[in-house]
PDB file of C-alpha atoms and ligand atoms in Angstrom:
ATOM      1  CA  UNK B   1       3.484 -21.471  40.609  1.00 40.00           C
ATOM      2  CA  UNK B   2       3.365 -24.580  38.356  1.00 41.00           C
ATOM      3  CA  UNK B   3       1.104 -22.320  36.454  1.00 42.00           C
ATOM      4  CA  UNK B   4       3.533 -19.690  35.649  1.00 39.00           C
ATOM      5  CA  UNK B   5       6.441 -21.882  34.794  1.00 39.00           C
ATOM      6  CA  UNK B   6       4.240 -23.471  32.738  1.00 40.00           C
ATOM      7  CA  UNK B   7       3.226 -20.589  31.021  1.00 40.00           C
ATOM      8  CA  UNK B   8       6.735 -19.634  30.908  1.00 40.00           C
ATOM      9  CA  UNK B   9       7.571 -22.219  29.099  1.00 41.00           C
ATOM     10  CA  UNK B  10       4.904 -21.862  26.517  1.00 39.00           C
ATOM     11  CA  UNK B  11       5.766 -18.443  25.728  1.00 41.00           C
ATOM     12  CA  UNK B  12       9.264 -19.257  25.176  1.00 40.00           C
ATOM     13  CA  UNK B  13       7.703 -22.260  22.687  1.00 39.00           C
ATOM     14  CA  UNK B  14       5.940 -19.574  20.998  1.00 39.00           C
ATOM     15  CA  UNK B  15       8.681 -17.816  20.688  1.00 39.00           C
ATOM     16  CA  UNK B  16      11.077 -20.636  19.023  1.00 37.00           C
ATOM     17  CA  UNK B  17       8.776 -21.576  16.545  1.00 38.00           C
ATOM     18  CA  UNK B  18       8.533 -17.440  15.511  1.00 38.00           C
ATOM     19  CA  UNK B  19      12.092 -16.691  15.704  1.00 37.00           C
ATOM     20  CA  UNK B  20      13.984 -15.676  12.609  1.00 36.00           C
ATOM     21  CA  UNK B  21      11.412 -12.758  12.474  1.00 37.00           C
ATOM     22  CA  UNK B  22      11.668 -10.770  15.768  1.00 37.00           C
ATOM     23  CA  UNK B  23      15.388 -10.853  16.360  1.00 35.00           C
ATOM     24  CA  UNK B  24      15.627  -6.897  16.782  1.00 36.00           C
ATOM     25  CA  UNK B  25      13.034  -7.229  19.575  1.00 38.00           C
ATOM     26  CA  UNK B  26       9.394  -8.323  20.741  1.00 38.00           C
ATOM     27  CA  UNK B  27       6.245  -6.514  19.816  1.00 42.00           C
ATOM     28  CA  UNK B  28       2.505  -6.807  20.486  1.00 39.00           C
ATOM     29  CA  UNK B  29       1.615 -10.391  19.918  1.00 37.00           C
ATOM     30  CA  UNK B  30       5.361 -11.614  19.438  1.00 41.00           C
ATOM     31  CA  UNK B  31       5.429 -12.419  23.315  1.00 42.00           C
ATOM     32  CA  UNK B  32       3.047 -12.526  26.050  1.00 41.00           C
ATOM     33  CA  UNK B  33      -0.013 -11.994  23.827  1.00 47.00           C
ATOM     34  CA  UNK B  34       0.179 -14.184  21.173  1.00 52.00           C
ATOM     35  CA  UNK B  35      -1.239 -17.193  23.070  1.00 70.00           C
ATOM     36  CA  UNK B  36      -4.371 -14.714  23.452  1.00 81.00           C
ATOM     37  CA  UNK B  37      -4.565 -14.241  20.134  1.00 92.00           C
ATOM     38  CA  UNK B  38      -3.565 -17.204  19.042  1.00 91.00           C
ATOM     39  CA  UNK B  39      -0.270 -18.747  17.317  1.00 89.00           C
ATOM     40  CA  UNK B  40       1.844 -18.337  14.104  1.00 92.00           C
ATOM     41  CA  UNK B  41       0.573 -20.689  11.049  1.00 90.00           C
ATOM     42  CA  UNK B  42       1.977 -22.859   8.835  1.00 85.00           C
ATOM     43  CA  UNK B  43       0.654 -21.748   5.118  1.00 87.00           C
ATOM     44  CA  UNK B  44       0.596 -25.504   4.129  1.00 83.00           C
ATOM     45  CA  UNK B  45      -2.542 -25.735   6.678  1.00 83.00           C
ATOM     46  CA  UNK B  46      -4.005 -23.141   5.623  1.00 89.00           C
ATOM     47  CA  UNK B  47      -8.144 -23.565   5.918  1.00 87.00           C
ATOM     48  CA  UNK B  48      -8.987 -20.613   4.456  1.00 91.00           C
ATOM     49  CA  UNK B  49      -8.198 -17.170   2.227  1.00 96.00           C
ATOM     50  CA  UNK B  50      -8.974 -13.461   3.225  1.00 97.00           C
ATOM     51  CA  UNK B  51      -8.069 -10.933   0.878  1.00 98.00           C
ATOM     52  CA  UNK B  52      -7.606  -7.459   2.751  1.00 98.00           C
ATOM     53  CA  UNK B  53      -7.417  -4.412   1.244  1.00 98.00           C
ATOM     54  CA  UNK B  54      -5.579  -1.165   2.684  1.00 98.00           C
ATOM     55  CA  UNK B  55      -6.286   2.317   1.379  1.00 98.00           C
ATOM     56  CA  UNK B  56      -5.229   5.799   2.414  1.00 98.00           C
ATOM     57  CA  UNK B  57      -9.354   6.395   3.461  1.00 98.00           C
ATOM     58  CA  UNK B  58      -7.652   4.774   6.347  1.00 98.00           C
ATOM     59  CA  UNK B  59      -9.492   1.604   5.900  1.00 98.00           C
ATOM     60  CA  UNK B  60      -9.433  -2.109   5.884  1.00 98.00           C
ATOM     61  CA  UNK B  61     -11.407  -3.990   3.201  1.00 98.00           C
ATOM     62  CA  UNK B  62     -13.129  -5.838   5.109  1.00 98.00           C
ATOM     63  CA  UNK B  63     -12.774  -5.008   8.631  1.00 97.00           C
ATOM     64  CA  UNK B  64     -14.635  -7.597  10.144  1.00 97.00           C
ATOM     65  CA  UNK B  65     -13.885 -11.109   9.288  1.00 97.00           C
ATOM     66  CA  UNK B  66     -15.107 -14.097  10.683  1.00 95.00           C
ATOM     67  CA  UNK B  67     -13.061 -17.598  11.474  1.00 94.00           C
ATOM     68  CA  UNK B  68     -14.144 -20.603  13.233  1.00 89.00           C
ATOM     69  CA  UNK B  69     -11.638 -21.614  16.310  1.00 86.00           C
ATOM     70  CA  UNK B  70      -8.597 -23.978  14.852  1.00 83.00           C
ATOM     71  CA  UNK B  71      -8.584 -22.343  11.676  1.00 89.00           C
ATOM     72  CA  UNK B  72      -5.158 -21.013  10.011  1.00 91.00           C
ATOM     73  CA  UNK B  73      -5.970 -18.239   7.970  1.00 96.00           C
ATOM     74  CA  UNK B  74      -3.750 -16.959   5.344  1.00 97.00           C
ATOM     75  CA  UNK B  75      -4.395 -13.460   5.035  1.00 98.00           C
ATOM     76  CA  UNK B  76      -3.474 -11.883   1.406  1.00 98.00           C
ATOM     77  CA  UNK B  77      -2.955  -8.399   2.065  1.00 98.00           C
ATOM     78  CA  UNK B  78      -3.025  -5.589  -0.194  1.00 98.00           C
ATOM     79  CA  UNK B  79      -1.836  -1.697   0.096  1.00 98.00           C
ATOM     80  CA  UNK B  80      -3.840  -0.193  -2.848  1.00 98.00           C
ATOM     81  CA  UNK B  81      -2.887   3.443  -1.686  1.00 97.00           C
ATOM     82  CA  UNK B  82      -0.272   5.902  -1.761  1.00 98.00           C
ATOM     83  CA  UNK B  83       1.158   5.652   1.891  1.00 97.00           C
ATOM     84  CA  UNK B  84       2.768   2.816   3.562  1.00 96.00           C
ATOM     85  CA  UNK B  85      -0.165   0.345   5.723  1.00 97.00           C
ATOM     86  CA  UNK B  86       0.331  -2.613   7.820  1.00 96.00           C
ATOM     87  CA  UNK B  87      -2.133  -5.047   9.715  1.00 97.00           C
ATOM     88  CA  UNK B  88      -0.987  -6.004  12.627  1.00 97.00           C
ATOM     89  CA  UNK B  89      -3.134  -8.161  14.488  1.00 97.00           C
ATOM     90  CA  UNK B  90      -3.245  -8.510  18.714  1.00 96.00           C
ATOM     91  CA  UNK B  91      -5.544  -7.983  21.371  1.00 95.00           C
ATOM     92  CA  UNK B  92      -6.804  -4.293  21.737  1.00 94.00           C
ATOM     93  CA  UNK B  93      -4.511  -3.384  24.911  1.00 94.00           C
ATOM     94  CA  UNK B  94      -1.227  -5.061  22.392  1.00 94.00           C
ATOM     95  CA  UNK B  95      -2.294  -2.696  19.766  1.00 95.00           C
ATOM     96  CA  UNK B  96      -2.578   0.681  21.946  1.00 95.00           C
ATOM     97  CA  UNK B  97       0.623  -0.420  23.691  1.00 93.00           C
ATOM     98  CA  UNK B  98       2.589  -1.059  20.425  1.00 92.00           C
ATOM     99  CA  UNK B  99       1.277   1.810  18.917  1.00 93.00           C
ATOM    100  CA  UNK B 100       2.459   4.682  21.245  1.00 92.00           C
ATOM    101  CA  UNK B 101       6.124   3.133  20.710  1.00 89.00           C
ATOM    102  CA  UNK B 102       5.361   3.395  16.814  1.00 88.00           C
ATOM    103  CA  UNK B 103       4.361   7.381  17.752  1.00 86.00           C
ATOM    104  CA  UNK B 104       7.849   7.917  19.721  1.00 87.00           C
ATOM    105  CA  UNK B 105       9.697   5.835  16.577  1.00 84.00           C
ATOM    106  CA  UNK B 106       7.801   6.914  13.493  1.00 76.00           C
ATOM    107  CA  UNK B 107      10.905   4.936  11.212  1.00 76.00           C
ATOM    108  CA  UNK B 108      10.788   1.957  13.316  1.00 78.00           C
ATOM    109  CA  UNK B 109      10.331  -1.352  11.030  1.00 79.00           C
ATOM    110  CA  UNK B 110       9.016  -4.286  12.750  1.00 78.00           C
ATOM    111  CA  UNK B 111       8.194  -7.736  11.244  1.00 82.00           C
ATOM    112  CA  UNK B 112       6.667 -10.489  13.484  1.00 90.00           C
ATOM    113  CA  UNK B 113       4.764 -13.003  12.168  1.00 93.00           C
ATOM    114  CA  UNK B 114       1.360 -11.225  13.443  1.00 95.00           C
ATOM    115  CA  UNK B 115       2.160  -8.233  11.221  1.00 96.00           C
ATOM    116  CA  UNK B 116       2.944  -7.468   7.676  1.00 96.00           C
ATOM    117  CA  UNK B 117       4.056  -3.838   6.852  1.00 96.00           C
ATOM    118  CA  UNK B 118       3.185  -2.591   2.759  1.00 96.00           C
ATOM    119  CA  UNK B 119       5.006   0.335   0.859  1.00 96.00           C
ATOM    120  CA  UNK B 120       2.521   1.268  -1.543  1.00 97.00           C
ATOM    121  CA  UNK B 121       1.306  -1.406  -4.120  1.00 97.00           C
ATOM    122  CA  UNK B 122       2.208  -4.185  -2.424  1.00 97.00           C
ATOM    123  CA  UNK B 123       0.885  -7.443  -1.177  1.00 98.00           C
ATOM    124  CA  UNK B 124       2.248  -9.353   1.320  1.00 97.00           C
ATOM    125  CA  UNK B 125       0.806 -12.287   3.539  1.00 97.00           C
ATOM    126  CA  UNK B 126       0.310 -13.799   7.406  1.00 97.00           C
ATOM    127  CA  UNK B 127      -1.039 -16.839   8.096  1.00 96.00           C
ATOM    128  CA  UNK B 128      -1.838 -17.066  12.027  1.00 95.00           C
ATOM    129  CA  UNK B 129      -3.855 -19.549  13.527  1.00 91.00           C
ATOM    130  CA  UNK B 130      -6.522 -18.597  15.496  1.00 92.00           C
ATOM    131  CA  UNK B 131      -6.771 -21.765  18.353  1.00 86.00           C
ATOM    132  CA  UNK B 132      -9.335 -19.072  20.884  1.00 87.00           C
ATOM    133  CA  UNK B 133     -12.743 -17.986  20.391  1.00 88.00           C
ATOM    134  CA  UNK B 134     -13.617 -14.829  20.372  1.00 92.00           C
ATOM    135  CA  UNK B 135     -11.944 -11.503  19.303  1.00 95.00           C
ATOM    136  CA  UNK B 136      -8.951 -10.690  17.481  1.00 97.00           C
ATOM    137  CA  UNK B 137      -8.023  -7.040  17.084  1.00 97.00           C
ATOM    138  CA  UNK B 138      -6.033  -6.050  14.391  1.00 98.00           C
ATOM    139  CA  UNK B 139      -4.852  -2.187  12.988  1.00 98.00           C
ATOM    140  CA  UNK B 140      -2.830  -0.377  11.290  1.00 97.00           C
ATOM    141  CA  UNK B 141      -0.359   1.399  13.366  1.00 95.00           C
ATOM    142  CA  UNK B 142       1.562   3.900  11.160  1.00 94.00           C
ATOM    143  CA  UNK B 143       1.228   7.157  13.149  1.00 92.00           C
ATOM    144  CA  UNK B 144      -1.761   8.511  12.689  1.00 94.00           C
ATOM    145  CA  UNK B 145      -3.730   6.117  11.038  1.00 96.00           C
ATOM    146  CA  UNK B 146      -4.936   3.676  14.448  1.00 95.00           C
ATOM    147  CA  UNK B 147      -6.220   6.930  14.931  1.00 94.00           C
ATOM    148  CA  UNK B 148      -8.236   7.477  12.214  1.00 97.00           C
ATOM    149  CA  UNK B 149      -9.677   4.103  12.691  1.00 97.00           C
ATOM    150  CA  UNK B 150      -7.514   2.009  10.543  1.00 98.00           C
ATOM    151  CA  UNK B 151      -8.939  -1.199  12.452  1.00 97.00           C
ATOM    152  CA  UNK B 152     -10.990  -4.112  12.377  1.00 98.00           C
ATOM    153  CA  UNK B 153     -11.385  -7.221  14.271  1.00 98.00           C
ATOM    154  CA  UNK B 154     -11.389 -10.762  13.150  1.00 97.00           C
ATOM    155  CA  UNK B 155     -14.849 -12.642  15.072  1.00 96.00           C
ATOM    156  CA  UNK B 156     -13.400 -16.532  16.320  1.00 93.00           C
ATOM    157  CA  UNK B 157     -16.421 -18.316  16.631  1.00 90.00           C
ATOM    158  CA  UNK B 158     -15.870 -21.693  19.358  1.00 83.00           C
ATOM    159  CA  UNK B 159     -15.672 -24.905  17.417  1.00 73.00           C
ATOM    160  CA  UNK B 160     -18.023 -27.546  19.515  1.00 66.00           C
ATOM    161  CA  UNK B 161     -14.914 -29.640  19.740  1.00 61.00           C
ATOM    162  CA  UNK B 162     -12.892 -27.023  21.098  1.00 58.00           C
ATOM    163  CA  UNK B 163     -15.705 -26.035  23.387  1.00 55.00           C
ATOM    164  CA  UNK B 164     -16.332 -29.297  25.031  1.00 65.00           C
ATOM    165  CA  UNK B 165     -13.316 -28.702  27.109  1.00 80.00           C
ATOM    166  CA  UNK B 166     -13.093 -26.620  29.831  1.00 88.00           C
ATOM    167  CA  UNK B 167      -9.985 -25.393  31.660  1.00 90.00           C
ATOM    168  CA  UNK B 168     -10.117 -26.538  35.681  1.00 94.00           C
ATOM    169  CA  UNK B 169      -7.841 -27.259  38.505  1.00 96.00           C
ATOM    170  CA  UNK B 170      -8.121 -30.348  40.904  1.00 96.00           C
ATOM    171  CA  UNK B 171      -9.015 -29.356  44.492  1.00 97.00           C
ATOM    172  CA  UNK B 172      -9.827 -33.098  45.925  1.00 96.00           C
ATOM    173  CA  UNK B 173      -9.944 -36.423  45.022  1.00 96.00           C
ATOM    174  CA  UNK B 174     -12.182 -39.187  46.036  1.00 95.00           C
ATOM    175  CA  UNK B 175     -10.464 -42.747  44.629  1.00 92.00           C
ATOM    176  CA  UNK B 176     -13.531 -44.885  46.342  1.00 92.00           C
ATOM    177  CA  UNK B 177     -16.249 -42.608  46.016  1.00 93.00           C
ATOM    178  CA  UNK B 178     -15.403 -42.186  42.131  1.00 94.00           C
ATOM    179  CA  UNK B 179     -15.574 -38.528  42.985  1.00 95.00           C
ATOM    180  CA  UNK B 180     -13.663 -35.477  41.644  1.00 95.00           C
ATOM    181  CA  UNK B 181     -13.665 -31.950  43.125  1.00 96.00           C
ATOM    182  CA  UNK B 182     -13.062 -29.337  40.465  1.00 96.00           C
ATOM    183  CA  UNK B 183     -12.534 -25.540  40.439  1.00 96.00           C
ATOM    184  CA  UNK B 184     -13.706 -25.183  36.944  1.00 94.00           C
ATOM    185  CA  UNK B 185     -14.686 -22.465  33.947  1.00 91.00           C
ATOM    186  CA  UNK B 186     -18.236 -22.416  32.314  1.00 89.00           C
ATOM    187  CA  UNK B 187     -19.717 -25.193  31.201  1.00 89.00           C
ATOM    188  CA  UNK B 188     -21.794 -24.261  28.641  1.00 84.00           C
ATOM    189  CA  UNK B 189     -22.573 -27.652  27.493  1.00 83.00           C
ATOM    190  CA  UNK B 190     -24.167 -27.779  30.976  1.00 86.00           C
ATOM    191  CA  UNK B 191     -25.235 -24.035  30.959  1.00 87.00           C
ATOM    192  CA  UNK B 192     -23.196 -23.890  34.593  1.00 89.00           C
ATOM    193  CA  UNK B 193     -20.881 -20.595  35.299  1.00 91.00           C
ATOM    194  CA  UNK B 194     -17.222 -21.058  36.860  1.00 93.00           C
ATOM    195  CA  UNK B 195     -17.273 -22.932  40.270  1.00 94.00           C
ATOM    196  CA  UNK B 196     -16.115 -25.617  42.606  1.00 95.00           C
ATOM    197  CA  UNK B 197     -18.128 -28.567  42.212  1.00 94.00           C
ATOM    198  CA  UNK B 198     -18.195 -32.112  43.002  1.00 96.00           C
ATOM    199  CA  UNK B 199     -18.089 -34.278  39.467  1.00 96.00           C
ATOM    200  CA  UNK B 200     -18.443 -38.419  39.089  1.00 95.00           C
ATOM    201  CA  UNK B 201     -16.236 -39.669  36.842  1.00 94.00           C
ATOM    202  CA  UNK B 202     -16.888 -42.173  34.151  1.00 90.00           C
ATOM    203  CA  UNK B 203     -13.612 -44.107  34.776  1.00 87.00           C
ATOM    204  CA  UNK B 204     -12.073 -44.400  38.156  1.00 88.00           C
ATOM    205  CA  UNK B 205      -8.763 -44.963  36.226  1.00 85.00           C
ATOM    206  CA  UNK B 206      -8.643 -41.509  35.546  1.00 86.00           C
ATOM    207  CA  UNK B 207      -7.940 -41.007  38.728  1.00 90.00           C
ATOM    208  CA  UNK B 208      -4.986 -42.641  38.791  1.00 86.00           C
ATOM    209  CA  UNK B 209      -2.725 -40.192  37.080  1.00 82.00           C
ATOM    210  CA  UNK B 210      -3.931 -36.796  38.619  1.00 89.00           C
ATOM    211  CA  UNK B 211      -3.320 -35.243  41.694  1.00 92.00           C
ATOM    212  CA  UNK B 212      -4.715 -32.457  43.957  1.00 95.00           C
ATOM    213  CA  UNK B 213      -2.986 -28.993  42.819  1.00 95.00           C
ATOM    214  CA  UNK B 214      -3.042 -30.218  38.830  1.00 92.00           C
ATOM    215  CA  UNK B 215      -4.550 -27.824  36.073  1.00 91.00           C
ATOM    216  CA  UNK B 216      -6.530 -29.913  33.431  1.00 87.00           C
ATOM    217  CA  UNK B 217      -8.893 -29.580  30.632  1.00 85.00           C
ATOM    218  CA  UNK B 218     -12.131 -31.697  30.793  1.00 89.00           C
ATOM    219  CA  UNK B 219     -15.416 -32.151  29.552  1.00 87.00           C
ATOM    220  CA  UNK B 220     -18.094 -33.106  31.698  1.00 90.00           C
ATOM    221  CA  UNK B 221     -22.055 -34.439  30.556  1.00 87.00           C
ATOM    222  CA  UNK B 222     -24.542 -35.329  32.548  1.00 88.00           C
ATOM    223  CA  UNK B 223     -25.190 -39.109  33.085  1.00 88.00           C
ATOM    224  CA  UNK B 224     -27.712 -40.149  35.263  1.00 89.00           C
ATOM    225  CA  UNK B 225     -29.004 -37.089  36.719  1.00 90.00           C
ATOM    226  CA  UNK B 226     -25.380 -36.792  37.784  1.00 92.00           C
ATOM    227  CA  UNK B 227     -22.685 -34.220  36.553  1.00 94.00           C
ATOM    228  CA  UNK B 228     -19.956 -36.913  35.421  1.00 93.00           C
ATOM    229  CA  UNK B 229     -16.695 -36.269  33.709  1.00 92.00           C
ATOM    230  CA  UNK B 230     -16.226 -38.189  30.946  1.00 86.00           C
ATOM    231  CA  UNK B 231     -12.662 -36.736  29.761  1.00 82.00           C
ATOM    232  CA  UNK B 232      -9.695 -35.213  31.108  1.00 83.00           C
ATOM    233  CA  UNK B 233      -6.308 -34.451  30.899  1.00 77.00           C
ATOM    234  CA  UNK B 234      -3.470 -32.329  33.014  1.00 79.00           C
ATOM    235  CA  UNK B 235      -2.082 -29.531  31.801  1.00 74.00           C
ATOM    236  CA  UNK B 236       1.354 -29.529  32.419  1.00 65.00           C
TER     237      UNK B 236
HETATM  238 CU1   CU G   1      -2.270   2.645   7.543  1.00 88.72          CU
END
């Protein structure tokens, strides 16, 4: 429950700091998806440039780019054919989604800030910044063109210091014993899959501040022959 007010309340964060671009509506990646994909940027942090080019072959140039996790990328974005392009980018299932509405509304014009649409000749921009790793989907959808595999996919490779934490929840808590009980996600630091485990932690004062029921994000080594965590913090 605190979860999904939580969440809630992130969305509707996400959705502040984006307005003045959806106001006619959400699409893919302008609501619940964009924390999977990640969030709008700020050009002035930009880390990096990719030029993409759009042509009627129904192509992106490229249409696989790769990122590191954290980076804001400002993508340039060019429609060197005759027809009107756009990239939109959003997880696969936002794309499909958003593109059978584009398929019932063939006029509709849409401009979040995952998405720039280009008459022919133009070059427009989005900076988005992507904070998970892994894939980011992105496509055309003018009607007809998703189809003819207008897509690509943008690879987010984990940063080490993004990937030291791992998400968790707090099932017990051991004061004297210095102990921790933790339904956790992988710990690849540690090579362990997502389970409940008993940790040490390096500081009973951490302790003090969490409570059974709490989400956090950790990062755990292991000192001593014993799995310890060494850093954590609620999620709230
Ligand atoms: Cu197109």
């Amino acid at each position: 429950m605190k979860n999904t007010l939580c969440n809630t309340a992130l969305a509707a964060l996400l959705v502040l700091t984006s307005t003045g671009t959806s106001a006619g509506g959400n699409h893919a990646g302008g609501h619940d998806h964009a924390d999977a994909i990640g969030a709008p940027g700020i050009a002035a942090n930009a880390t990096r440039t990719v030029n993409v080019e759009m042509t009627d072959a129904m192509r992106f140039n490229p249409s696989g780019i790769d990122v590191k996790q954290g980076d804001t990328v400002r993508f340039v974005v060019t429609n060197s054919g005759k027809l009107k392009h756009e990239l939109v980018l959003g997880t696969e299932e936002a794309l499909k989604a958003h593109y059978e509405v584009m398929k019932k509304n063939p006029g509709m014009e849409h401009a979040d800030p995952n998405m720039v649409t280009l008459a022919a000749g133009q070059t427009g921009e989005i900076v988005w910044q992507f904070t998970k790793a892994g894939k980011v989907n992105f496509a055309c959808l003018q009607p007809g063109h998703y189809e003819a595999g207008m897509k690509g996919a943008v690879n987010v490779e984990g940063s080490a210091a993004a990937a030291e934490l791992t998400e968790g929840e707090i099932r017990k808590i051991d004061k004297d014993g210095k102990k921790l009980t933790l339904k956790h996600g992988p710990l690849k630091n540690l090579d362990m899959p997502g389970m409940t485990m008993v940790f040490q932690v390096k500081d009973e004062a951490m302790l003090d501040t969490l409570q059974v029921g709490d989400k956090v994000r950790f990062e755990a080594e292991k000192i001593g022959g014993k799995f310890t965590v060494t850093r954590i913090e609620a999620v709230r």
